[in-house]
Amino acid sequence: MSDRPVQRRPGGRTARNRESVLRATADLLLSEGYDQLTIARVAAAAQVAETTVYRRWRTKAHLAADALSELARDENPIPDTGTLEGDLRALLTQVIALVERPEVKRVILTVVSLAAEDSDVVRAKDAFWETRFAGAAALVKRAVERGELPTGADPYELIEDLAAPVYFRLLVTGRPLDGRLVDRAVGLALSRQGIRATSEPERRASPSVDR
Amino acid sequence: MSDRPVQRRPGGRTARNRESVLRATADLLLSEGYDQLTIARVAAAAQVAETTVYRRWRTKAHLAADALSELARDENPIPDTGTLEGDLRALLTQVIALVERPEVKRVILTVVSLAAEDSDVVRAKDAFWETRFAGAAALVKRAVERGELPTGADPYELIEDLAAPVYFRLLVTGRPLDGRLVDRAVGLALSRQGIRATSEPERRASPSVDR
């Protein structure tokens, strides 16, 4: 074996280590919370050397952000249903299912409160959202190609319109994240783009159902 | 003097005590944060007996919620500009000015993180938002009377549409709360009600300015 640094190859040892570390991080985060997360515990759980973790992730905030990005990618993949409305509805339904899990909600609340004072957390949070918005850009691109959105439609604005009411209820008012909210948020995001939701022929006409 | 409980009279001693206690609470909350708030410290600062505080506020969470309601009422009164769009724009501009104050933001973050585990905080937070939404109901009522909104328009939905993007940025993505956001959020809340913002003849046509 050579002494050169290990090259990153898909399916190689580096990739396997990365996967183990991120899985161990997500497990620890969700079971014990961000406060209890340490790189030493992650390394032990993933059966790798601590230096292996530090080589790739400078701080536990960055490690946590990457682990949460993986979790979001796995459990909330960017949908491709064939219509913008279908995609937004599927995306938001998945987001709600994810953030309502008590252990996920706890991590979100911790990150929110830490972001006030810890610049590593702020940077890690920014990186997490960049990844998510990059995923949403693919969804918007498909809608532009289908002629549903004008060229230059802004993925950030669309996702903000869609997700903001969910986080407002989750973090601020505590109102329920129900199917009615999905209808409203999808309708709001679409109406902002000049599109009327097909599933909302009569706004407020009927109580919502989960789809 | 009689031994009967003191009646609440506007301008009487009870009202003055209430005002002193709430002002002392707000001062302590903003200067030292929720964790440092105790009823003993509030009573000392307001120069009243601790029992005077406990008689009206069962827990420090309720006391803090009332103090924040007063603060919001004073610094973010429900506007009456003569048009729905003017009212929403004024309201949101005030909200942003308030939540961007570092000491206010810190209190909001603390309340968000505590609400996960402390049912007193949850109840107090609910009471705070009920008060705010009741204020917004007056704004909606006037818009209905002017024929700008249909009878039965829901104040909660309108305020959620308006405020959700602000809290999403403040608590989640960290994007700036600028004049462009005010334009977008007001436009979003109005478009959801079937109204086009007069200040937005060409959506996205020009960079925003603070008004």
Coordinates of C-alpha atoms in Angstrom, one line a residue:
Chain A
M1 CA 0.0 0.0 0.0
S2 CA 1.2 3.5 -0.8
D3 CA 1.5 6.3 1.7
R4 CA -0.4 8.8 -0.5
P5 CA -3.7 10.1 0.8
V6 CA -6.6 7.9 0.0
Q7 CA -8.3 9.1 -3.2
R8 CA -12.1 9.5 -3.0
R9 CA -13.6 6.8 -5.1
P10 CA -17.3 6.0 -5.2
G11 CA -17.8 2.8 -3.3
G12 CA -14.2 2.9 -2.0
R13 CA -13.1 3.0 1.6
T14 CA -13.3 6.8 1.8
A15 CA -16.9 6.7 0.6
R16 CA -17.7 3.9 3.0
N17 CA -16.1 5.8 5.9
R18 CA -18.0 9.0 4.9
E19 CA -21.3 7.1 4.9
S20 CA -20.6 5.4 8.3
V21 CA -19.6 8.7 9.9
L22 CA -22.7 10.5 8.6
R23 CA -25.0 7.7 9.6
A24 CA -23.4 7.6 13.1
T25 CA -23.8 11.4 13.3
A26 CA -27.4 11.3 12.3
D27 CA -28.2 8.5 14.8
L28 CA -26.5 10.4 17.7
L29 CA -28.1 13.7 16.7
L30 CA -31.6 12.2 16.6
S31 CA -31.3 10.0 19.7
E32 CA -29.4 12.3 22.0
G33 CA -29.5 15.8 20.5
Y34 CA -26.9 18.2 19.3
D35 CA -25.5 19.0 22.7
Q36 CA -24.4 15.4 23.3
L37 CA -22.8 15.1 19.9
T38 CA -19.0 14.9 19.9
I39 CA -16.6 13.9 17.2
A40 CA -15.1 11.3 19.6
R41 CA -18.4 9.6 20.0
V42 CA -19.1 9.7 16.3
A43 CA -15.7 8.2 15.5
A44 CA -16.3 5.4 18.0
A45 CA -19.8 4.6 16.7
A46 CA -18.6 4.7 13.1
Q47 CA -15.5 2.6 14.0
V48 CA -13.1 5.1 12.4
A49 CA -10.2 7.1 13.8
E50 CA -11.1 10.6 15.1
T51 CA -8.5 12.0 12.6
T52 CA -10.6 10.5 9.8
V53 CA -13.5 12.6 10.9
Y54 CA -11.5 15.8 11.5
R55 CA -9.9 15.4 8.1
R56 CA -13.2 16.0 6.4
W57 CA -15.2 17.9 8.9
R58 CA -13.6 20.8 10.7
T59 CA -16.2 21.2 13.4
K60 CA -19.1 19.2 14.8
A61 CA -21.5 21.9 13.4
H62 CA -20.3 21.1 9.8
L63 CA -20.5 17.3 10.5
A64 CA -24.1 17.8 11.8
A65 CA -25.1 19.9 8.8
D66 CA -23.8 17.2 6.4
A67 CA -25.5 14.5 8.3
L68 CA -28.8 16.4 8.2
S69 CA -28.3 17.1 4.5
E70 CA -28.0 13.4 3.9
L71 CA -31.1 12.7 6.0
A72 CA -33.0 15.3 4.1
R73 CA -31.8 13.9 0.8
D74 CA -32.8 10.3 1.8
E75 CA -36.1 11.1 3.5
N76 CA -37.2 14.1 1.5
P77 CA -35.8 13.6 -2.1
I78 CA -36.7 16.3 -4.6
P79 CA -39.9 14.9 -6.2
D80 CA -40.5 14.6 -10.0
T81 CA -44.2 14.0 -10.4
G82 CA -44.6 15.6 -13.8
T83 CA -46.3 18.8 -12.7
L84 CA -45.1 21.8 -10.6
E85 CA -48.1 21.5 -8.3
G86 CA -47.6 17.8 -7.8
D87 CA -43.9 18.4 -7.1
L88 CA -44.6 21.1 -4.5
R89 CA -47.3 19.1 -2.8
A90 CA -45.1 16.0 -2.6
L91 CA -42.1 18.1 -1.3
L92 CA -44.1 19.9 1.4
T93 CA -45.8 16.7 2.5
Q94 CA -42.4 15.0 3.0
V95 CA -41.0 18.1 4.7
I96 CA -43.9 18.0 7.2
A97 CA -43.5 14.3 7.9
L98 CA -39.8 14.9 8.6
V99 CA -40.0 18.0 10.8
E100 CA -42.9 16.6 12.8
R101 CA -40.8 13.6 14.0
P102 CA -40.1 14.7 17.6
E103 CA -36.4 13.9 17.4
V104 CA -36.0 15.9 14.2
K105 CA -38.0 18.8 15.6
R106 CA -35.7 18.8 18.7
V107 CA -32.6 19.1 16.4
I108 CA -34.2 21.9 14.5
L109 CA -35.0 23.8 17.7
T110 CA -31.4 23.4 18.9
V111 CA -29.9 24.6 15.7
V112 CA -32.2 27.6 15.7
S113 CA -31.3 28.6 19.2
L114 CA -27.5 28.0 18.7
A115 CA -27.4 30.0 15.5
A116 CA -27.7 33.1 17.5
E117 CA -24.3 32.7 19.1
D118 CA -22.2 30.2 17.2
S119 CA -20.8 31.3 13.9
D120 CA -19.9 27.7 13.0
V121 CA -23.5 26.7 13.4
V122 CA -24.5 29.7 11.2
R123 CA -22.1 28.6 8.4
A124 CA -23.1 25.0 8.7
K125 CA -26.8 26.0 8.5
D126 CA -26.1 28.1 5.5
A127 CA -24.4 25.1 3.8
F128 CA -27.4 22.9 4.6
W129 CA -29.9 25.3 3.0
E130 CA -27.7 25.8 0.0
T131 CA -27.8 22.1 -0.6
R132 CA -31.5 22.0 -0.2
F133 CA -32.1 25.0 -2.5
A134 CA -29.8 23.5 -5.1
G135 CA -32.1 20.5 -5.1
A136 CA -35.1 22.7 -5.5
A137 CA -33.5 24.4 -8.5
A138 CA -33.8 21.1 -10.4
L139 CA -37.6 21.1 -9.7
V140 CA -37.9 24.7 -10.9
K141 CA -35.8 23.9 -14.0
R142 CA -38.2 21.1 -15.0
A143 CA -41.2 23.4 -14.5
V144 CA -39.6 26.0 -16.7
E145 CA -38.9 23.4 -19.4
R146 CA -42.6 22.4 -19.2
G147 CA -43.6 26.0 -19.6
E148 CA -45.2 26.1 -16.2
L149 CA -42.8 28.8 -14.9
P150 CA -41.2 31.7 -16.7
T151 CA -37.5 31.5 -17.5
G152 CA -35.5 32.9 -14.6
A153 CA -38.0 31.8 -11.9
D154 CA -36.2 31.9 -8.6
P155 CA -36.0 28.6 -6.7
Y156 CA -35.3 30.3 -3.5
E157 CA -38.5 32.4 -3.6
L158 CA -40.6 29.5 -4.6
I159 CA -39.3 27.3 -1.8
E160 CA -39.5 30.1 0.7
D161 CA -43.2 30.7 -0.2
L162 CA -43.8 27.0 0.2
A163 CA -41.9 26.2 3.4
A164 CA -42.2 29.5 5.4
P165 CA -45.7 28.8 6.7
V166 CA -44.6 25.3 7.9
Y167 CA -41.7 26.7 9.8
F168 CA -43.7 29.6 11.1
R169 CA -46.2 27.1 12.7
L170 CA -43.5 24.7 13.8
L171 CA -41.3 27.3 15.5
V172 CA -43.5 30.2 16.2
T173 CA -47.3 29.8 16.6
G174 CA -47.5 26.0 17.2
R175 CA -50.5 25.6 14.9
P176 CA -50.9 22.2 13.4
L177 CA -49.2 21.1 10.2
D178 CA -52.2 19.5 8.6
G179 CA -53.4 18.8 5.1
R180 CA -55.1 22.2 5.0
L181 CA -51.8 23.9 5.5
V182 CA -50.3 21.9 2.6
D183 CA -53.2 23.1 0.4
R184 CA -52.7 26.7 1.5
A185 CA -49.0 26.8 1.2
V186 CA -49.0 25.1 -2.3
G187 CA -51.7 27.5 -3.4
L188 CA -49.8 30.4 -2.0
A189 CA -46.6 29.5 -3.8
L190 CA -48.4 28.9 -7.0
S191 CA -50.6 32.0 -6.9
R192 CA -47.4 34.0 -6.3
Q193 CA -46.2 32.6 -9.7
G194 CA -49.5 33.5 -11.3
I195 CA -50.8 29.9 -11.3
R196 CA -54.0 28.7 -9.7
A197 CA -53.8 25.3 -7.9
T198 CA -56.0 22.8 -9.7
S199 CA -56.9 21.2 -6.4
E200 CA -58.3 24.4 -5.1
P201 CA -61.2 25.3 -7.4
E202 CA -63.0 27.0 -4.5
R203 CA -60.6 28.5 -2.1
R204 CA -61.7 27.8 1.5
A205 CA -64.7 26.0 0.2
S206 CA -64.0 22.7 1.9
P207 CA -62.1 21.3 4.8
S208 CA -58.8 19.8 3.7
V209 CA -57.8 16.2 3.5
D210 CA -54.4 14.8 3.6
R211 CA -53.2 13.6 0.2
Chain B
M1 CA -58.7 51.0 54.1
S2 CA -60.7 47.9 53.6
D3 CA -59.4 44.4 53.6
R4 CA -61.2 43.5 50.3
P5 CA -59.0 42.7 47.4
V6 CA -58.0 45.8 45.5
Q7 CA -60.3 46.4 42.5
R8 CA -58.7 47.0 39.2
R9 CA -59.2 50.7 38.2
P10 CA -57.5 52.3 35.2
G11 CA -54.9 54.6 36.7
G12 CA -55.2 53.1 40.2
R13 CA -52.5 51.4 42.2
T14 CA -53.2 48.0 40.6
A15 CA -52.8 49.4 37.2
R16 CA -49.6 51.2 38.2
N17 CA -48.2 48.0 39.7
R18 CA -49.1 46.0 36.6
E19 CA -47.3 48.6 34.5
S20 CA -44.2 48.6 36.7
V21 CA -44.0 44.8 36.8
L22 CA -44.4 44.5 33.0
R23 CA -41.8 47.2 32.4
A24 CA -39.4 45.6 34.8
T25 CA -40.0 42.2 33.1
A26 CA -39.4 43.5 29.7
D27 CA -36.2 45.3 30.8
L28 CA -34.8 42.2 32.4
L29 CA -35.8 40.0 29.5
L30 CA -34.1 42.2 26.9
S31 CA -31.0 43.0 29.0
E32 CA -30.3 39.6 30.5
G33 CA -32.5 37.1 28.6
Y34 CA -35.2 34.7 29.7
D35 CA -32.9 32.3 31.6
Q36 CA -32.0 35.1 34.0
L37 CA -35.6 36.2 34.6
T38 CA -37.0 35.4 38.0
I39 CA -40.1 36.7 39.7
A40 CA -38.0 37.7 42.7
R41 CA -35.8 39.9 40.5
V42 CA -38.8 41.4 38.7
A43 CA -40.5 42.2 42.0
A44 CA -37.4 43.9 43.3
A45 CA -36.9 46.0 40.2
A46 CA -40.6 47.0 40.1
Q47 CA -40.6 47.7 43.9
V48 CA -43.5 45.5 44.6
A49 CA -44.0 42.4 46.8
E50 CA -43.4 39.0 45.1
T51 CA -46.9 38.1 46.1
T52 CA -48.2 41.0 44.1
V53 CA -46.5 39.4 41.0
Y54 CA -47.7 35.9 41.7
R55 CA -51.3 37.1 42.3
R56 CA -51.5 38.0 38.7
W57 CA -49.0 35.8 36.9
R58 CA -48.8 32.2 37.8
T59 CA -45.4 31.5 36.2
K60 CA -42.5 33.5 34.8
A61 CA -43.5 32.2 31.3
H62 CA -46.9 34.0 31.6
L63 CA -45.3 37.1 33.0
A64 CA -42.8 37.1 30.1
A65 CA -45.6 36.6 27.5
D66 CA -47.6 39.5 28.9
A67 CA -44.5 41.7 29.0
L68 CA -43.8 40.8 25.3
S69 CA -47.4 41.5 24.4
E70 CA -47.1 45.0 25.9
L71 CA -43.8 45.5 24.1
A72 CA -45.4 44.5 20.8
R73 CA -48.4 46.7 21.4
D74 CA -46.2 49.7 22.2
E75 CA -43.6 49.2 19.4
N76 CA -45.7 47.5 16.8
P77 CA -49.2 49.0 17.2
I78 CA -51.8 47.7 14.6
P79 CA -51.6 50.4 11.9
D80 CA -54.6 52.2 10.3
T81 CA -53.3 53.8 7.1
G82 CA -56.6 53.7 5.2
T83 CA -55.7 50.8 2.9
L84 CA -55.1 47.2 3.4
E85 CA -51.8 47.3 1.6
G86 CA -50.7 50.3 3.6
D87 CA -51.6 48.6 6.8
L88 CA -49.8 45.4 5.9
R89 CA -46.7 47.2 4.8
A90 CA -46.6 49.3 8.0
L91 CA -47.2 46.3 10.2
L92 CA -44.5 44.2 8.6
T93 CA -41.9 47.0 8.5
Q94 CA -42.5 47.5 12.3
V95 CA -42.3 43.7 12.9
I96 CA -38.9 43.6 11.1
A97 CA -37.6 46.6 13.1
L98 CA -38.6 44.9 16.3
V99 CA -37.4 41.3 15.7
E100 CA -34.1 42.5 14.3
R101 CA -33.1 44.2 17.6
P102 CA -30.5 41.8 18.8
E103 CA -32.0 41.6 22.3
V104 CA -35.5 40.9 20.9
K105 CA -34.1 38.3 18.6
R106 CA -32.4 36.6 21.5
V107 CA -35.6 36.4 23.5
I108 CA -37.4 35.0 20.4
L109 CA -34.8 32.3 20.0
T110 CA -35.0 31.3 23.6
V111 CA -38.8 31.1 23.5
V112 CA -38.6 29.0 20.4
S113 CA -36.1 26.5 21.9
L114 CA -37.9 26.3 25.3
A115 CA -41.3 25.7 23.7
A116 CA -40.2 22.2 22.8
E117 CA -40.1 21.1 26.5
D118 CA -41.9 23.5 28.7
S119 CA -45.7 23.5 28.5
D120 CA -46.0 26.8 30.4
V121 CA -43.9 28.4 27.7
V122 CA -46.2 26.8 25.1
R123 CA -49.3 28.2 26.8
A124 CA -47.7 31.6 27.3
K125 CA -46.6 31.7 23.7
D126 CA -50.2 30.8 22.6
A127 CA -51.5 33.7 24.7
F128 CA -49.0 36.1 23.1
W129 CA -50.1 35.1 19.6
E130 CA -53.8 35.2 20.4
T131 CA -53.3 38.8 21.5
R132 CA -51.5 39.7 18.3
F133 CA -54.0 38.0 16.1
A134 CA -56.8 39.7 17.9
G135 CA -55.2 43.0 17.0
A136 CA -54.8 41.9 13.4
A137 CA -58.6 41.1 13.4
A138 CA -59.3 44.9 13.7
L139 CA -57.1 45.5 10.6
V140 CA -59.0 42.9 8.7
K141 CA -62.4 44.2 9.8
R142 CA -61.6 47.6 8.5
A143 CA -60.5 46.1 5.1
V144 CA -63.8 44.2 4.9
E145 CA -65.7 47.4 5.7
R146 CA -63.9 49.2 2.9
G147 CA -64.7 46.3 0.6
E148 CA -61.1 45.3 0.1
L149 CA -61.6 41.9 1.6
P150 CA -64.6 39.5 1.4
T151 CA -66.7 39.1 4.6
G152 CA -65.2 36.3 6.6
A153 CA -61.6 36.9 5.6
D154 CA -59.4 35.1 8.1
P155 CA -57.1 37.3 10.0
Y156 CA -54.9 34.4 11.0
E157 CA -54.3 33.4 7.4
L158 CA -53.5 36.9 6.3
I159 CA -51.0 37.5 9.1
E160 CA -49.5 34.1 8.6
D161 CA -49.0 34.8 4.9
L162 CA -47.4 38.1 5.8
A163 CA -45.2 37.1 8.8
A164 CA -44.1 33.6 7.9
P165 CA -41.4 34.6 5.4
V166 CA -39.9 37.0 8.0
Y167 CA -39.7 34.3 10.7
F168 CA -38.5 31.8 8.2
R169 CA -35.5 34.0 7.4
L170 CA -35.0 35.1 11.0
L171 CA -35.0 31.6 12.5
V172 CA -34.2 29.2 9.6
T173 CA -32.3 30.4 6.6
G174 CA -30.8 33.6 8.0
R175 CA -31.4 35.6 4.8
P176 CA -31.7 39.4 5.2
L177 CA -34.9 41.1 6.3
D178 CA -34.8 43.9 3.7
G179 CA -37.2 46.1 1.9
R180 CA -37.4 43.5 -0.9
L181 CA -38.8 41.0 1.6
V182 CA -41.4 43.5 2.7
D183 CA -42.5 43.9 -1.0
R184 CA -42.6 40.2 -1.5
A185 CA -44.4 39.3 1.7
V186 CA -47.1 42.0 1.3
G187 CA -47.5 41.1 -2.4
L188 CA -47.8 37.4 -1.4
A189 CA -50.4 38.1 1.3
L190 CA -52.4 40.3 -1.1
S191 CA -52.2 38.0 -4.1
R192 CA -53.5 35.2 -1.9
Q193 CA -56.6 37.4 -1.3
G194 CA -56.9 38.0 -5.0
I195 CA -55.5 41.6 -4.7
R196 CA -52.5 42.9 -6.7
A197 CA -50.1 45.1 -4.7
T198 CA -50.2 48.6 -6.3
S199 CA -46.5 49.1 -5.5
E200 CA -45.7 46.1 -7.6
P201 CA -46.8 46.9 -11.1
E202 CA -44.1 44.7 -12.5
R203 CA -43.2 41.8 -10.3
R204 CA -39.4 41.4 -9.9
A205 CA -38.9 44.3 -12.3
S206 CA -36.8 46.5 -10.0
P207 CA -34.7 46.1 -6.9
S208 CA -36.6 47.0 -3.8
V209 CA -36.2 50.1 -1.7
D210 CA -37.2 50.5 1.9
R211 CA -40.2 52.6 2.4

